[in-house]
Tab-separated table of C-alpha atoms in Angstrom:
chain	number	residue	atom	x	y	z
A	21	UNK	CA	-31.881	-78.849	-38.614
A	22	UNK	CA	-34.280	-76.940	-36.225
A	23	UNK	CA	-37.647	-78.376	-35.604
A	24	UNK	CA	-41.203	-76.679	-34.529
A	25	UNK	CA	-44.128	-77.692	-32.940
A	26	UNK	CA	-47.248	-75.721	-33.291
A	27	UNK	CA	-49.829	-76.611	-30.839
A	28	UNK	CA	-52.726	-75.170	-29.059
A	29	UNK	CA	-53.310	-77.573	-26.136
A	30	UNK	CA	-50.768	-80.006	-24.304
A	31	UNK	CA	-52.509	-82.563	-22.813
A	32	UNK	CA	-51.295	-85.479	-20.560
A	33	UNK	CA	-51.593	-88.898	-22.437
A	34	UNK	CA	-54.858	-89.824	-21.048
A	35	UNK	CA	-56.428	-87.027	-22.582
A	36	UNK	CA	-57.947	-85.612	-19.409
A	37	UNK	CA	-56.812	-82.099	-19.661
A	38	UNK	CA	-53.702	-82.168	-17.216
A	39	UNK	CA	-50.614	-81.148	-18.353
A	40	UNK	CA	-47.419	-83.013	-16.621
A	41	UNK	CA	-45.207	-80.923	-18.507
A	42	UNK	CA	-41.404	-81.159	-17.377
A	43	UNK	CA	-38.633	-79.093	-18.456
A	44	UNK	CA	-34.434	-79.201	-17.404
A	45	UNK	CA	-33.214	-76.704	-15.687
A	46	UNK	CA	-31.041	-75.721	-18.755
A	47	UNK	CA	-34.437	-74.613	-20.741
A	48	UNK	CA	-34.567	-71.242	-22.089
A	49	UNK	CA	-37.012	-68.511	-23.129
A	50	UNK	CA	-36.921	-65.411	-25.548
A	51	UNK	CA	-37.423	-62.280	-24.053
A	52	UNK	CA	-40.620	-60.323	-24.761
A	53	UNK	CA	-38.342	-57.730	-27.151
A	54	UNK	CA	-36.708	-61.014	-28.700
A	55	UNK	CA	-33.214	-59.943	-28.384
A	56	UNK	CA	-32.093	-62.376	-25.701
A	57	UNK	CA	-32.699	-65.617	-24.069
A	58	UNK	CA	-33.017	-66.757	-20.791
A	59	UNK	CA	-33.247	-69.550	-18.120
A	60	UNK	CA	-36.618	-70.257	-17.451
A	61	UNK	CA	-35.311	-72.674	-14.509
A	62	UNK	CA	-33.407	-69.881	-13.227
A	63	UNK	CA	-35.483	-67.046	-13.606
A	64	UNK	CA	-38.733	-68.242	-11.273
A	65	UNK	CA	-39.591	-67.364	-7.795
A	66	UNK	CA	-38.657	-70.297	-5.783
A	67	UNK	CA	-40.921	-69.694	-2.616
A	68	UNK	CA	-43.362	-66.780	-2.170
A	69	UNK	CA	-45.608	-66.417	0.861
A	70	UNK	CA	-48.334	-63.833	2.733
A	71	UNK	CA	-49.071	-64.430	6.744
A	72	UNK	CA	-50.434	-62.329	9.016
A	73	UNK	CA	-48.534	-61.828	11.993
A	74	UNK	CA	-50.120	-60.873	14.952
A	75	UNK	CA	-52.085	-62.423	16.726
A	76	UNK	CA	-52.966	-66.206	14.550
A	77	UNK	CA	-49.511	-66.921	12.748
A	78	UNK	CA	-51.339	-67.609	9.892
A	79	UNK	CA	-50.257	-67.989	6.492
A	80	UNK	CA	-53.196	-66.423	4.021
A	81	UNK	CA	-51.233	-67.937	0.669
A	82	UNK	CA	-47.673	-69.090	0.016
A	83	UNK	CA	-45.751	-71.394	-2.398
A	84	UNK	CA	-43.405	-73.464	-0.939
A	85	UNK	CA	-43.774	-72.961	2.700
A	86	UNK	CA	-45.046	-75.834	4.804
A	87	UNK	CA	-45.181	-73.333	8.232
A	88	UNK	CA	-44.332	-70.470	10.591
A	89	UNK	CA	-42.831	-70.817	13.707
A	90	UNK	CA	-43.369	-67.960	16.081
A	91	UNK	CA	-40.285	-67.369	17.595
A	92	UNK	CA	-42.102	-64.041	20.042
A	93	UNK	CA	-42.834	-60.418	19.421
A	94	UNK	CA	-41.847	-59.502	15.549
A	95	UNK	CA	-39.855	-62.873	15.342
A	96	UNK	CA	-40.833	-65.477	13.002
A	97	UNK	CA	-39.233	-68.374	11.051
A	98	UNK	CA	-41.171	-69.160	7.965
A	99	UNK	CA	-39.949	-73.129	6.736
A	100	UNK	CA	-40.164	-73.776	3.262
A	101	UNK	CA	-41.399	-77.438	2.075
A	102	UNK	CA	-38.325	-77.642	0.046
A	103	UNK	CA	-34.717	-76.411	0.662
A	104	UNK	CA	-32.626	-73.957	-1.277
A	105	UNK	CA	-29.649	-75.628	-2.487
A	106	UNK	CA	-27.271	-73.217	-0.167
A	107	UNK	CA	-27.700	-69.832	1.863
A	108	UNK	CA	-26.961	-67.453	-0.727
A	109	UNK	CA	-30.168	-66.844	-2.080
A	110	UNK	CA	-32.030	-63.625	-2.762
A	111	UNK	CA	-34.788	-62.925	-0.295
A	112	UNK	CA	-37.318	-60.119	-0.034
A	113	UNK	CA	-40.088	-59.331	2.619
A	114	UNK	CA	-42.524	-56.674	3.345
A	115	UNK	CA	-44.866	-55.292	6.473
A	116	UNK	CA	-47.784	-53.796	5.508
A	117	UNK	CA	-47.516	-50.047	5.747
A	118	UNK	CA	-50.012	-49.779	8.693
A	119	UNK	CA	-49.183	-48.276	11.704
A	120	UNK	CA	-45.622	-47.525	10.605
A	121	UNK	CA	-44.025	-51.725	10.559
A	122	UNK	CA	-41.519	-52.605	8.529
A	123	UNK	CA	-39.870	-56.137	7.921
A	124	UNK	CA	-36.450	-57.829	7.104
A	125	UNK	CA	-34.718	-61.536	7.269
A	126	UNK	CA	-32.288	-62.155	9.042
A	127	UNK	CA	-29.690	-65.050	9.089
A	128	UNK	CA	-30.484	-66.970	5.953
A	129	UNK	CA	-30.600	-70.875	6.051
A	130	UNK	CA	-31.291	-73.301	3.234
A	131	UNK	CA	-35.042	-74.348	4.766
A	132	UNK	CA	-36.046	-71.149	6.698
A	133	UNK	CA	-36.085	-67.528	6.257
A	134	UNK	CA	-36.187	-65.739	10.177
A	135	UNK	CA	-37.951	-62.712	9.701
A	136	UNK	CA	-38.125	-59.756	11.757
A	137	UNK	CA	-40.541	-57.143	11.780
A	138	UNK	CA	-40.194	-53.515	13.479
A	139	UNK	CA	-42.815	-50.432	14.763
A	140	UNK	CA	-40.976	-47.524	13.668
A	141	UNK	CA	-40.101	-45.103	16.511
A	142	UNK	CA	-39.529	-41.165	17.100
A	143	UNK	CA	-35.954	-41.827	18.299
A	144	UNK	CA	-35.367	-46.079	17.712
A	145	UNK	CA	-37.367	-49.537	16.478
A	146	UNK	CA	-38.987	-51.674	18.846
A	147	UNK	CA	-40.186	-55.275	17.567
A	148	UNK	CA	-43.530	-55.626	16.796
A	149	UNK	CA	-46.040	-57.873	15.279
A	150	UNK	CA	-47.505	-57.016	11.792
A	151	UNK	CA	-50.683	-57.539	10.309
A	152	UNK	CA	-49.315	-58.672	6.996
A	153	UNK	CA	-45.964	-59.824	5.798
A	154	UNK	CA	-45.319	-60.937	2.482
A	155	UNK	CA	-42.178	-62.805	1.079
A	156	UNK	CA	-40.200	-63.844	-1.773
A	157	UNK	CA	-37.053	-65.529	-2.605
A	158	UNK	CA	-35.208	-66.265	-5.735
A	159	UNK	CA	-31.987	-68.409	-6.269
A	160	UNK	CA	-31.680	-72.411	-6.659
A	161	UNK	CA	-33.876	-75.265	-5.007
A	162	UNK	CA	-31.521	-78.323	-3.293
C-alpha cells in the first residue's frame, strides 16, 4: 500500500518556519513530462562558483567553495569546502567573452578545480587574467 501526504508548508518542529528537511541519496523525482524518475541526490550541482580574476581574486558568489588561490597570470585553484568523493567528476568553467578570454580546468582533484584562463591570439594563446569566471561541477560529494 502506497501512502500520500498533501501539504502546503513543512515546517521544523518548533514551528518557526525553517525547514531541516533531509533526504537519502537514493530519493527520486518524476520528471516534468512524468514518464521517468530520477535521483534527486544525483542530479544537483555539487559546487558552483563566479570570481573575478584579475586583479582582487575575488569570489562574487559560489556554493561550496571556501577560496581561490592565485597560482599567477590566468592560473587559479578554486578549493571547495567539501570534497568530491574521487576525481572523475564533471566540471565546467567559463571567461567572460570580453576581450577575447576563454577558460578551462585542468588536472582535476577531489578538493580543487585548477583553472586556467587564456587571451586568444592571431597565431597562439597566451595566459591571461579574466574579469569573470564562472564554474560548475556535477558528480558525487566524499
Amino acid at each position: 500500500m502506497t501512502s500520500q501526504l498533501n501539504v502546503d508548508t513543512i515546517v521544523d518542529k518548533a514551528g518557526s518556519g525553517g525547514t531541516n528537511v533531509k533526504i537519502g541519496n537514493t530519493s527520486t523525482y518524476v520528471s516534468d513530462g512524468g514518464a521517468t524518475t530520477q535521483n534527486t541526490v544525483q542530479s544537483l550541482v555539487k559546487v558552483w562558483c563566479h570570481f573575478v580574476q584579475d586583479s582582487s581574486h575575488t569570489i562574487s558568489d559560489s556554493f561550496n567553495v571556501g577560496s581561490l588561490t592565485d597560482n599567477g597570470e590566468g592560473d587559479t585553484t578554486q578549493n571547495l569546502t567539501n570534497n568530491m568523493s574521487n576525481s572523475n567528476f564533471s566540471g565546467n568553467c567559463n571567461a567572460g567573452l570580453s576581450n577575447n578570454r576563454y577558460a578551462l580546468w585542468s588536472t582535476l582533484g577531489t578538493g580543487t578545480m585548477p583553472i586556467l584562463s587564456f587571451r586568444r591570439g592571431s597565431s597562439n594563446s597566451t595566459a591571461d587574467d579574466a574579469s569573470g569566471i564562472t564554474t560548475q561541477i556535477a558528480g558525487d560529494l566524499a
